[in-house]
CSV table of C-alpha atoms in Angstrom, one decimal:
chain,number,residue,atom,x,y,z
Z,1,MET,CA,85.9,53.3,70.3
Z,2,ARG,CA,83.8,54.6,73.1
Z,3,ALA,CA,86.8,55.0,75.3
Z,4,LEU,CA,88.3,57.6,73.0
Z,5,PRO,CA,85.6,60.3,73.4
Z,6,LEU,CA,85.6,59.6,77.2
Z,7,ALA,CA,89.4,60.0,77.3
Z,8,LEU,CA,89.2,63.2,75.3
Z,9,MET,CA,86.6,64.6,77.7
Z,10,LEU,CA,88.7,63.7,80.7
Z,11,LEU,CA,91.7,65.3,79.1
Z,12,LEU,CA,89.8,68.5,78.4
Z,13,ALA,CA,88.4,68.6,81.9
Z,14,PHE,CA,91.9,68.1,83.4
Z,15,THR,CA,93.4,70.8,81.1
Z,16,SER,CA,90.6,73.2,82.1
Z,17,HIS,CA,91.0,72.5,85.8
Z,18,ALA,CA,94.8,73.0,85.5
Z,19,ASP,CA,94.4,76.3,83.7
Z,20,GLU,CA,91.9,77.5,86.3
Z,21,GLN,CA,94.3,76.5,89.1
Z,22,GLN,CA,97.2,78.3,87.3
Z,23,ARG,CA,95.1,81.5,87.1
Z,24,ILE,CA,94.2,81.3,90.8
Z,25,ASP,CA,97.9,80.7,91.7
Z,26,PHE,CA,99.0,83.7,89.6
Z,27,ILE,CA,96.5,86.0,91.3
Z,28,GLN,CA,97.2,84.7,94.7
Z,29,GLN,CA,101.0,85.2,94.1
Z,30,GLN,CA,100.4,88.8,93.1
Z,31,PHE,CA,98.3,89.5,96.2
Z,32,GLU,CA,100.9,87.9,98.4
Z,33,GLN,CA,103.6,90.0,96.9
Z,34,THR,CA,101.8,93.3,97.5
Z,35,ARG,CA,100.2,92.3,100.8
Z,36,ASP,CA,102.7,93.9,103.2
Z,37,HIS,CA,103.1,97.0,101.0
Z,38,SER,CA,99.3,97.5,100.8
Z,39,GLU,CA,98.8,97.1,104.5
Z,40,MET,CA,101.6,99.4,105.5
Z,41,TRP,CA,100.6,102.0,103.0
Z,42,GLN,CA,97.0,101.9,104.0
Z,43,TRP,CA,97.4,102.0,107.8
Z,44,GLY,CA,100.7,103.9,107.8
Z,45,TRP,CA,99.2,106.9,105.9
Z,46,PHE,CA,96.0,106.7,107.9
Z,47,ALA,CA,97.9,106.8,111.2
Z,48,PHE,CA,100.1,109.7,109.9
Z,49,LEU,CA,97.1,111.8,108.7
Z,50,GLY,CA,95.0,110.9,111.7
Z,51,ALA,CA,97.8,111.8,114.1
Z,52,ALA,CA,98.5,115.0,112.2
Z,53,ALA,CA,94.8,116.1,112.4
Z,54,THR,CA,94.7,115.4,116.1
Z,55,VAL,CA,98.0,117.2,116.9
Z,56,GLN,CA,97.0,120.2,114.7
Z,57,GLY,CA,93.5,120.3,116.1
Z,58,ILE,CA,94.9,120.5,119.7
Z,59,ALA,CA,97.4,123.1,118.7
Z,60,ALA,CA,94.7,125.2,117.0
Z,61,ASN,CA,92.9,125.4,120.3
Z,62,THR,CA,95.8,125.9,122.6
Z,63,ALA,CA,98.4,128.0,120.7
Z,64,ASP,CA,98.8,131.7,121.8
Z,65,ASP,CA,99.8,133.0,118.4
Z,66,ASP,CA,96.8,133.8,116.1
Z,67,LYS,CA,98.7,133.0,112.9
Z,68,LEU,CA,99.8,129.6,114.3
Z,69,GLN,CA,96.2,128.9,115.4
Z,70,TYR,CA,94.9,129.6,111.9
Z,71,ASP,CA,97.6,127.5,110.2
Z,72,MET,CA,96.9,124.6,112.6
Z,73,SER,CA,93.2,124.9,112.0
Z,74,VAL,CA,93.7,124.7,108.2
Z,75,GLY,CA,96.1,121.8,108.6
Z,76,ALA,CA,93.8,119.9,110.9
Z,77,ILE,CA,91.0,120.2,108.3
Z,78,THR,CA,93.1,119.0,105.4
Z,79,SER,CA,94.7,116.2,107.4
Z,80,PHE,CA,91.2,115.1,108.6
Z,81,LEU,CA,90.0,115.0,105.0
Z,82,GLY,CA,93.0,112.8,104.0
Z,83,ALA,CA,92.4,110.4,106.9
Z,84,ALA,CA,88.7,110.2,106.1
Z,85,ASP,CA,89.5,109.4,102.5
Z,86,MET,CA,91.7,106.5,103.6
Z,87,LEU,CA,88.8,105.0,105.5
Z,88,LEU,CA,86.1,105.7,102.8
Z,89,ASN,CA,88.3,104.5,99.9
Z,90,PRO,CA,90.8,102.1,101.5
Z,91,MET,CA,93.5,100.0,99.8
Z,92,LYS,CA,92.2,96.4,100.3
Z,93,SER,CA,94.8,94.2,98.6
Z,94,HIS,CA,96.1,92.8,101.9
Z,95,ASN,CA,92.5,91.8,102.9
Z,96,TYR,CA,91.9,90.2,99.5
Z,97,SER,CA,95.2,88.2,99.9
Z,98,ASP,CA,94.1,86.7,103.2
Z,99,GLN,CA,90.5,86.0,102.1
Z,100,LEU,CA,91.6,84.4,98.8
Z,101,GLU,CA,94.1,82.1,100.6
Z,102,GLU,CA,91.4,80.9,102.9
Z,103,MET,CA,89.1,79.7,100.1
Z,104,LYS,CA,89.2,76.0,99.3
Z,105,THR,CA,89.6,74.2,96.0
Z,106,SER,CA,88.8,70.7,97.0
Z,107,ASN,CA,86.5,70.2,94.0
Z,108,GLN,CA,85.7,71.7,90.6
Z,109,ILE,CA,82.8,73.8,91.9
Z,110,GLU,CA,85.0,75.4,94.6
Z,111,THR,CA,87.8,75.9,92.1
Z,112,LYS,CA,85.5,77.8,89.7
Z,113,GLU,CA,84.1,79.9,92.6
Z,114,LYS,CA,87.5,80.8,93.9
Z,115,LEU,CA,88.7,81.8,90.4
Z,116,ARG,CA,85.6,84.0,90.0
Z,117,GLN,CA,86.2,85.6,93.3
Z,118,ALA,CA,89.9,86.0,92.6
Z,119,GLU,CA,89.2,87.8,89.3
Z,120,SER,CA,86.7,90.0,91.0
Z,121,TRP,CA,89.2,91.0,93.7
Z,122,LEU,CA,91.9,91.5,91.1
Z,123,ALA,CA,89.8,93.9,89.2
Z,124,LYS,CA,88.8,95.8,92.4
Z,125,ALA,CA,92.4,96.0,93.6
Z,126,ALA,CA,93.7,97.1,90.2
Z,127,ALA,CA,91.0,99.8,90.0
Z,128,ARG,CA,91.9,101.2,93.4
Z,129,GLU,CA,95.6,101.4,92.5
Z,130,ALA,CA,94.7,103.0,89.1
Z,131,TYR,CA,92.6,105.6,90.9
Z,132,GLU,CA,95.4,106.5,93.2
Z,133,GLN,CA,97.6,107.2,90.2
Z,134,SER,CA,94.9,108.9,88.2
Z,135,TRP,CA,94.7,112.6,87.3
Z,136,THR,CA,91.4,112.8,89.1
Z,137,ASN,CA,93.2,112.0,92.4
Z,138,HIS,CA,96.0,114.4,91.6
Z,139,LEU,CA,93.5,117.2,90.8
Z,140,LEU,CA,91.4,116.6,93.9
Z,141,ALA,CA,94.5,116.6,96.1
Z,142,GLY,CA,95.6,119.8,94.4
Z,143,LEU,CA,92.1,121.3,94.9
Z,144,VAL,CA,92.1,120.6,98.6
Z,145,ASN,CA,95.6,122.0,99.1
Z,146,GLY,CA,94.8,124.9,96.9
Z,147,LEU,CA,91.8,125.9,99.0
Z,148,ALA,CA,93.9,125.6,102.1
Z,149,GLY,CA,96.6,127.9,100.6
Z,150,LEU,CA,94.0,130.4,99.5
Z,151,ALA,CA,92.4,130.5,103.0
Z,152,VAL,CA,95.8,131.4,104.5
Z,153,ALA,CA,96.7,133.8,101.7
Z,154,TYR,CA,93.4,135.8,101.5
Z,155,ASP,CA,91.3,135.1,104.5
Z,156,ASP,CA,94.3,135.5,106.9
Z,157,LYS,CA,96.0,137.9,104.5
Z,158,ARG,CA,99.4,136.1,104.3
Z,159,PRO,CA,100.2,135.4,100.7
Z,160,ILE,CA,103.7,133.9,101.2
Z,161,ASP,CA,102.4,131.6,104.0
Z,162,GLY,CA,99.6,130.6,101.7
Z,163,TRP,CA,102.0,129.5,99.0
Z,164,LEU,CA,104.0,127.5,101.6
Z,165,THR,CA,100.8,125.8,102.9
Z,166,PHE,CA,99.9,124.9,99.3
Z,167,ALA,CA,103.3,123.6,98.4
Z,168,THR,CA,103.7,121.6,101.6
Z,169,GLY,CA,100.3,120.0,101.1
Z,170,VAL,CA,100.9,119.1,97.5
Z,171,ALA,CA,104.3,117.6,98.4
Z,172,VAL,CA,102.7,115.3,101.0
Z,173,SER,CA,99.9,114.3,98.7
Z,174,GLU,CA,102.2,113.5,95.8
Z,175,PHE,CA,104.5,111.5,98.1
Z,176,LYS,CA,101.5,109.5,99.3
Z,177,ILE,CA,100.6,108.8,95.6
Z,178,TYR,CA,104.2,108.0,94.7
Z,179,THR,CA,104.5,105.4,97.5
Z,180,ALA,CA,101.2,103.7,96.7
Z,181,PRO,CA,101.1,100.0,95.6
Z,182,ARG,CA,101.0,99.3,91.8
Z,183,THR,CA,101.4,95.5,91.8
Z,184,MET,CA,97.8,94.6,91.1
Z,185,LEU,CA,97.5,97.1,88.3
Z,186,ALA,CA,100.4,95.4,86.5
Z,187,ALA,CA,99.1,92.0,87.5
Z,188,GLN,CA,95.7,92.7,85.8
Z,189,GLN,CA,97.5,93.8,82.6
Z,190,ALA,CA,99.5,90.6,82.6
Z,191,TYR,CA,96.5,88.5,83.4
Z,192,GLN,CA,94.4,90.0,80.7
Z,193,SER,CA,97.2,89.4,78.2
Z,194,GLY,CA,97.4,85.7,79.2
Z,195,ASN,CA,100.8,86.0,80.8
Z,196,TYR,CA,99.9,84.4,84.1
Z,197,SER,CA,102.3,81.5,84.2
Z,198,GLN,CA,105.0,83.1,86.3
Z,199,GLN,CA,105.9,81.7,89.7
Z,200,ALA,CA,106.0,83.5,93.0
Z,201,ALA,CA,109.7,82.7,93.3
Z,202,LYS,CA,110.4,84.8,90.3
Z,203,VAL,CA,108.7,87.9,91.7
Z,204,LYS,CA,110.9,90.3,93.6
Z,205,PRO,CA,109.6,91.3,97.0
Z,206,SER,CA,108.6,94.9,97.6
Z,207,ARG,CA,111.4,97.2,98.7
Z,208,TRP,CA,109.1,99.7,100.4
Z,209,ASN,CA,108.8,99.7,104.1
Z,210,ILE,CA,106.4,102.3,105.5
Z,211,ALA,CA,105.6,102.8,109.2
Z,212,ALA,CA,103.9,105.5,111.2
Z,213,MET,CA,105.3,106.9,114.4
Z,214,GLY,CA,102.9,109.3,115.9
Z,215,PRO,CA,102.6,112.3,113.4
Z,216,ASN,CA,105.8,111.1,111.7
Z,217,LEU,CA,105.8,108.8,108.6
Z,218,MET,CA,108.9,106.6,108.3
Z,219,VAL,CA,109.7,105.4,104.8
Z,220,ASN,CA,112.6,103.0,104.1
Z,221,TRP,CA,113.8,101.8,100.7
Z,222,GLN,CA,115.9,98.6,100.6
Z,223,PHE,CA,118.7,98.7,97.9
C-alpha cells in the first residue's frame, strides 16, 4: 500500500518536469525562430541610421548650398536620434535566444531556473515588440519628424520642403516599425493561453532578410 502513494508522487513529479521542459522548449523554439530577424532588424536599422547621420553630418558641414546644409543638418539630427534609440532601447530577442540555449537542465533545480528565466525573457521580448507597434512609438516618431518638417518650413522658410521632410521621415519610421519582429508577442499570447505544445518543425522561418550597406538599407522578402 505504501508503494501506491510513492508511485503517485513520482508520477506527479515526472509530469511536472515534462510540462516544465515542454514550456522551455516552446519558448526556446520561438526565440530561435525570430533570432535572425531580430538581429538583422536591430543592427541593420542601427547601421542605416548611424550611417545616415554620419553622411548627413558631413554634408551639412561641407555643402556649398545653404538650403542643402540646412536639410542635411536636420536629417543628421533625426537620424542620430533614431540610432541612439536603437542603442538605448534595443531588440534583444537574438541575445535571449543564445543565452537561453546555453542554460543547462541537468536536474530539477536547473530546469526550474531555466523556465523562470525563459518566461522572464519572453515577457521582455514581447514587451519590446509591443512597444515597437504601439501608438506611443508611432506618435513619438511623428513628433520628431513633425519638428524636423516645421524647422525646414518655418525656420528656413520653405513650406513645401518642410512637408517633404516630414513625409520622408514618417515613411522611414513607419517602414522601420512595419519590418520589426512580432514573433515573441504572438508567442507570449500562445504561452499564456496554454498553447505551447507546437514543435519548431511546424513553425515557418521568417521571410524577412534585412541588411545594411552604408547608408542604404536592403530589404528582401522571400516568396
